Structures are given as C-alpha cells and as structure tokens.
C-alpha cells in the first residue's frame, strides 16, 4: 500500500484549487460543515481509486463521477477537473505521482511508469475501503444481519470468494443436469437392447443364453463372458453383418412404439400442467415476467461481465465491481421470479427425460423404415426425433419455456399427421415379409444385438463420465464450502477479538466489553456486551457515540485483518462526530499505539477534536489544515499563511489584480475569523454566524488595542516599565498600521468592498496589500509565526503566541 | 490476490489434492482457472471437471 506525500486538487467537487502537503504523516482537515473537508477526501479517494464513494451505493441513483465530479462551474469541461497525488510506496521504496482526470478516471497518468509502481497503485485502486465515512459505519453497525454480512464480506473482498463458490455451485448443477440426461439415455438404450434380446433384465447369464442360442445355430463358438470388449456377433463374416434386418426384433420395435404411442398424451402430464400455471402467472403479471426476463438477461450479463463496460447496454461504470454489484442487486429484487424459474426448470427436466425415452423408441423404427425403403416415414421420424432434441434444449432455458405454452396446452407430445397410418403400414409390410430362416434370423439377431449393445455401452460410458464429472464438482464445491467456513470462522474470531480490544481501549468504563459475530447462511449476527448484562445488538442499549466508536473499531479490525502490516493509509471522514471528547482522546491513543505505521487522513467539523489530535501527538500544526468557510467561487477558505504574500505578489507580477484581490480577501476573512475566535473579539452577534469581513476585522482591531492597553496597565501596576512601554509601542504600531490600511473606514463603509479592489490598477492595489501585510504582522509572532491568542478564553489573563515569545500579562496587581 | 483469498484458495486446492477425484493435472487446471481473481466461467469449470484422465479414456 502507500502513504500520501502531497496532493494538488483542481476544479474537483467543491474545490477550485488546493495544494496539501501530507509529508507521509497523519493529517487532520478541520472546518465547519459545508466548508469542503469531504471534498479533500473525495479527491484523494478519486486520485487513488478512480471512484468517489459518496457518488455510489444506496441513494445515489443518478449521480456519477463524470457529471458530478467536476466543480459545478466546470461541468461542461471535465478535463479541467483533476487530482494529482504524490505517494510513497514503502514496499518498493519508491515515490510516484498519479494524476487522474475526471474525464478519464480509468486512465491515470503514473510517473514513473515502472511496472512495480503501476502494480502497487493498481492494487490501491482495488481498495476503495481505505475511505471510511459515517455512512459506512452505519452500514456495519446498525444494519440488518443479511446486509451486514454483505457489507463486511464486500470490505474483506469475500464477495469474490462468494463468486467462486457460486460458480462451483452452478457447475455442480449443470453437471447434475447432464448426468440426469445421460442416465435417461442409458435407460432408453437398455430398453431398446432388452426389447431386442427379449430378456427382462440386463444380466450376463440371460444375455449369454439368448446370444449363444443364435451362435449355436450359426455354428459359432459360445461366449463365456460379457465385458466391454465383447463382440456378440464375433465370427460373423462382413457380408453376414451387412444385413441388420431381423423380422422378429423389428416387429417388437414396432409393437413397442405402437403401444407406447397410446400413452404419449399422458406422459409428464402433471408437470406440463404445472408449467402452464407458472407461465400464466408470468403472463398475468407483466412486472413478474419482466423481472424474470431481466433475471435471465442479468444472469447472462453477470456471466459475460469482464471489465467496467456493461455487456448488456454498453454503459461504462467506474469499475467492474460497481457494475457487478448493480447487477446482483437487480437479481436479488426478483426472488419471486427466481422461485418460478426454479420450478419451471425442474418440471422441464421431467419432460426432457420423457423426450429421451420417446426418441429411444423412435430411433430403431426410423432405421427400420429407412432400411425397408419407406423413406417418407423415415423422414417423418427423423424430424420428430429432431423436434424432441430441440424441445430438450428449450426445456433448459426459462425464456424458451415460456414460448412453449401453446405446445404444453395442446399436448406436448403430438403425434405427427399420418404417423399411426404409416406405422401400421410399416408393421404390415414387415409382417408380410416371409419368415426368416433360422440362419438368417440368428445372423440378423446377433448383428442388431451387437449394434444395440454397442449403443448401450456408449451411453453407459457417457453416463459414467458424467457421474465422475459430477462427483468432482460435488467434491470441489463441498471442499470449497468447508475451507470457506473454517476460514470465515477464524476470520470472525480474529476480527471480534481485535474489535473488542480496540473498543475497550477507547471505553475504559467497559473493561469487560466483548462482542460476538455469528455467521450463518448468508447472514452475520453481531452482538455486543452491555456492562456484563448480556449480549445485545449494538443499537439496543449503547449510545450513538458508542455506536460510532464501535463502527470505527470494527473498521480498524477489518482493515488489520485485510491488510495486516500493509495497512498504511486510511481516510476517516468525520467518523467520530458523536463520540465525546474524553473517548476521542482515547481514540487518538489507540490510533497512535496500535497503528503506528498507518497514515490517517482525518476530517472533522469539530475544532476541539482537531486540537485533541494535536495535543495527543497524532498530528502537528504542520500536518493540519483548517477551512473556515466555503464559497462556490473560491471553494474552501483556507489559511494559507505561509505563502499568501508570495501568491499575491505572483499574481500582481502577471497583472492579475482581480486574482490577487480575491486571495487577499480570502486570507483576511480567515485571519479575522481565527483572531476573533482566539482573542474573544465581540462583533455584533449574528444568529446565522454569517459574519462579514468588516464586522470581524473591525472587532479584532478593537479587541487587540484593548488587550495591549490592558497589558500596559497591568505592567504598570506591577512596576514593569519595560513591559508597559513594549505594550504601548505595539498598540501604537497597530494603530498606525490600521490607519494605513484604512481598515476602519473600509469596515464602516460597506461600499468600499473588495470587489472594488478587483478594478484597481496594479499600482493602486500594491499599497493596499502592503498595508494589510503590515497590519496582520501585528497579530502574529515573528519567531514562531503563530497567531496571538488569549488564555483563558474567559476572563483572559495573558496574551500569547505558541512559542511564548509573546506573553503579555493582562492581570493587574491586586490592590 | 489478497491474503484471505489466497489462504482459502491454497487450502481449497490442498484439500482437493487429498481427494482421489483430483490428480495433479486437474488441480493445476483449477489453479490456473481460479488464479485470475475473477469469477471463473461456468463452461471452463465444467470442462475441468469433465475432462477425462488417461485412465478414464476409452
């Protein structure tokens, strides 16, 4: 797997342009709701996998990367929307850059294009589960057992295992059908042979008795045994073998067919009637029929799926897995249709076996009619046999069965016109032939016996082979299921152990916490203990916050099992929003102690949580980013304190005053918002929290002047004249800077708005930039670069910076 | 192929190797068929199960 070094995001989702340096470390992006944090997660997920989780799955119908990936102003030019990530691949000790455009999400540009780099990044692309949002947590914890089983199986890639099992099961079913058909052929072949031999059961003694009688007539040596190499007509000359016509046998074949034909109308009558009922159900319920037809189509589609292009409609999906899940979802919706499909096929199988039996009776008569020169009847029988072959193949496919309704209603075995007459005529013709001499009878008996014995042996071999294949399929399926069950049990044991351990680390008040997964046919029950009072579903007694921490713990346990030591990156999108601050601190410790080699990219709307991540040592100021708002024109409003003046200067060098003005505005908005908060400034209260820049900056100026005044007064009271003078000097510098920037007048007069700056000439705007640069410098430490703040926030006692280079006492000496 | 899938795959083939129904050649055919980490085609599986060994050929 990989670690992130940096990201460049452009015109993607809610982001216009953003650069983030991750330094391969855990990183936090904080900001209020709607400030664009999740856009960063979306961008990284897209860069790595070509997917955006938020645009797929339940409730996202109609959303797509191509249409909703670009910034809303760039919908018509998706080429402008792209993400470029620099990643480090520990396993090969290489860094690489992957650039992915919304216009071609499946074709990232990877530099260097080394095979090992491409392979590593291709593997990452196969794992969208590196992203966890609260939506996924709910999928694990609060879902029903069948859905949870699916979700967890998906995250652990068990769906692929399920697909192998399903294929093995299908193979077993197909071979079962083939074996059934082969057995029916054996039965048919045996009946034909027995009919000719005139014995009731096929055993060696009876067979040898009737065969040896004829052989003795012909003076041939007796056969003493029967095996697969036995030639019943051995010793006959080729000329003698040429005549297959045996009058008595022929008459028996004709009689057998004639008698059987009387019962054809009743063959598999109940099954045919049941099929008609099922077909009518489909006819009366078009939705059911459509579900069934789609089912068949979707099954074919699943079979043919080999990539992200749908084989049914050519629609391009983000990836093959998404397409497969879509098709599987459709299949699941047609369960009732599935039941009808099953009974139709089951009854069809009975008709199919009957067809084989009829064809077995027709076949010797067809040969007889041909040998006797009745070519018309021979052709009629050939066509009828072919008709049963066609019927047999149709009975194996549901959509074809539906088309057989009329045939089933009118009697699925219809005697062809003139069949009875021609059969009678052929019988009369055979009967009219002179009786064969004992010699000819014996010769033709043996010749026909050998042909039918050979045919029977062939069907037996085919049936044996089909049986062996079926046995292999069964052994294979059972072996797979057995291994799968053992591995899943081991897996769930490991996951529940890790999960419980992680959860206990976060929730030390539940030191006896345990969990239990209970997998059974397609479901996964999940129960957790509640203060040693027993096992209950997670949502039974635990609070929302506890459920959230369960979700994250389960995710971490699953990732540990899935990747082991290769779990190097996870994107956690606002996942502990309901967890209280005490437990979040423990969560930080868990991440730090149990996953020291994993880079977490965490987003949160909670500033306190962002601060906790820092104080717990999970991230540093360098590895954090704060958004303080978002606009459709600018995207997330980010503090870019390090490079803002260089950025503005660069824009001005290119005479792009409007861009420079926009950057200055964004920066001032951020700093004003931050300082108003850190210094306890008091702008006029607004219930919607939508403060204007003028309101904030003006109140910050007032507040800082007040604080410097307080510092000077306090220093004076303690007799610290140097500190008093320093505070007074700072206040004077601030007043001058404020005057130069004219911020107060600007703040009062709303007409002087930043938009006006956009129309300034470069030479007019440069002094504005310089004035604000000097003004903002008054609020930050020259040594550490941090913005000043008061502590404590209520009844402030000192004004400080992060390194304490600025540390002004505000509390005067008690009188 | 991810670790878990590989473990199941290996143990499955090892279990088949203990069965008299599967010789080395047939296990190798299954290994090739299932190694692609994708759902095997039904007809390909049926072919592997149905192909006759030397001793089964007539």
XYZ file of C-alpha atoms in Angstrom, chain A residues 156-158 160-161 163 167 170-171 174-175 303 306 320 468-469 471-472 475-476 480 482-484 487, chain B residues 4-5 7-8 11-12 15-16 19 21-22 26 37-43 45-46 49-51 56:
50
model
C -12.979 -8.099 3.078
C -13.296 -8.981 -0.588
C -15.310 -12.022 0.401
C -15.061 -12.565 -4.780
C -14.862 -15.725 -2.714
C -18.456 -15.667 -6.613
C -19.573 -20.698 -9.870
C -23.541 -23.629 -10.802
C -21.063 -26.094 -12.289
C -25.076 -28.087 -14.690
C -23.278 -31.401 -14.338
C -21.603 -14.209 -16.774
C -15.332 -8.676 -17.837
C -16.253 -3.815 -12.709
C -17.380 -38.784 -12.431
C -17.566 -35.138 -13.514
C -18.617 -36.241 -8.324
C -15.645 -33.952 -8.947
C -16.221 -32.777 -4.029
C -14.924 -29.466 -5.216
C -14.575 -25.040 -1.017
C -15.711 -26.400 4.136
C -12.498 -24.364 3.731
C -14.511 -21.180 3.437
C -11.546 -19.576 7.324
C -7.512 -14.136 2.858
C -8.488 -15.146 -0.656
C -5.370 -18.677 2.029
C -8.767 -20.023 1.042
C -6.322 -24.639 1.364
C -9.064 -25.477 -1.113
C -7.972 -30.344 0.248
C -8.723 -31.380 -3.324
C -9.246 -36.443 -2.829
C -11.109 -37.481 -7.737
C -8.407 -34.909 -8.404
C -6.609 -31.329 -12.828
C -9.093 -13.429 -9.017
C -12.291 -13.300 -11.011
C -15.403 -15.387 -11.156
C -14.499 -18.406 -13.310
C -16.590 -19.008 -16.396
C -19.092 -21.790 -15.848
C -18.195 -23.632 -19.035
C -15.187 -25.107 -14.782
C -17.409 -27.777 -16.324
C -14.407 -31.372 -14.117
C -15.398 -33.277 -17.261
C -12.080 -33.840 -18.986
C -10.668 -42.891 -17.939
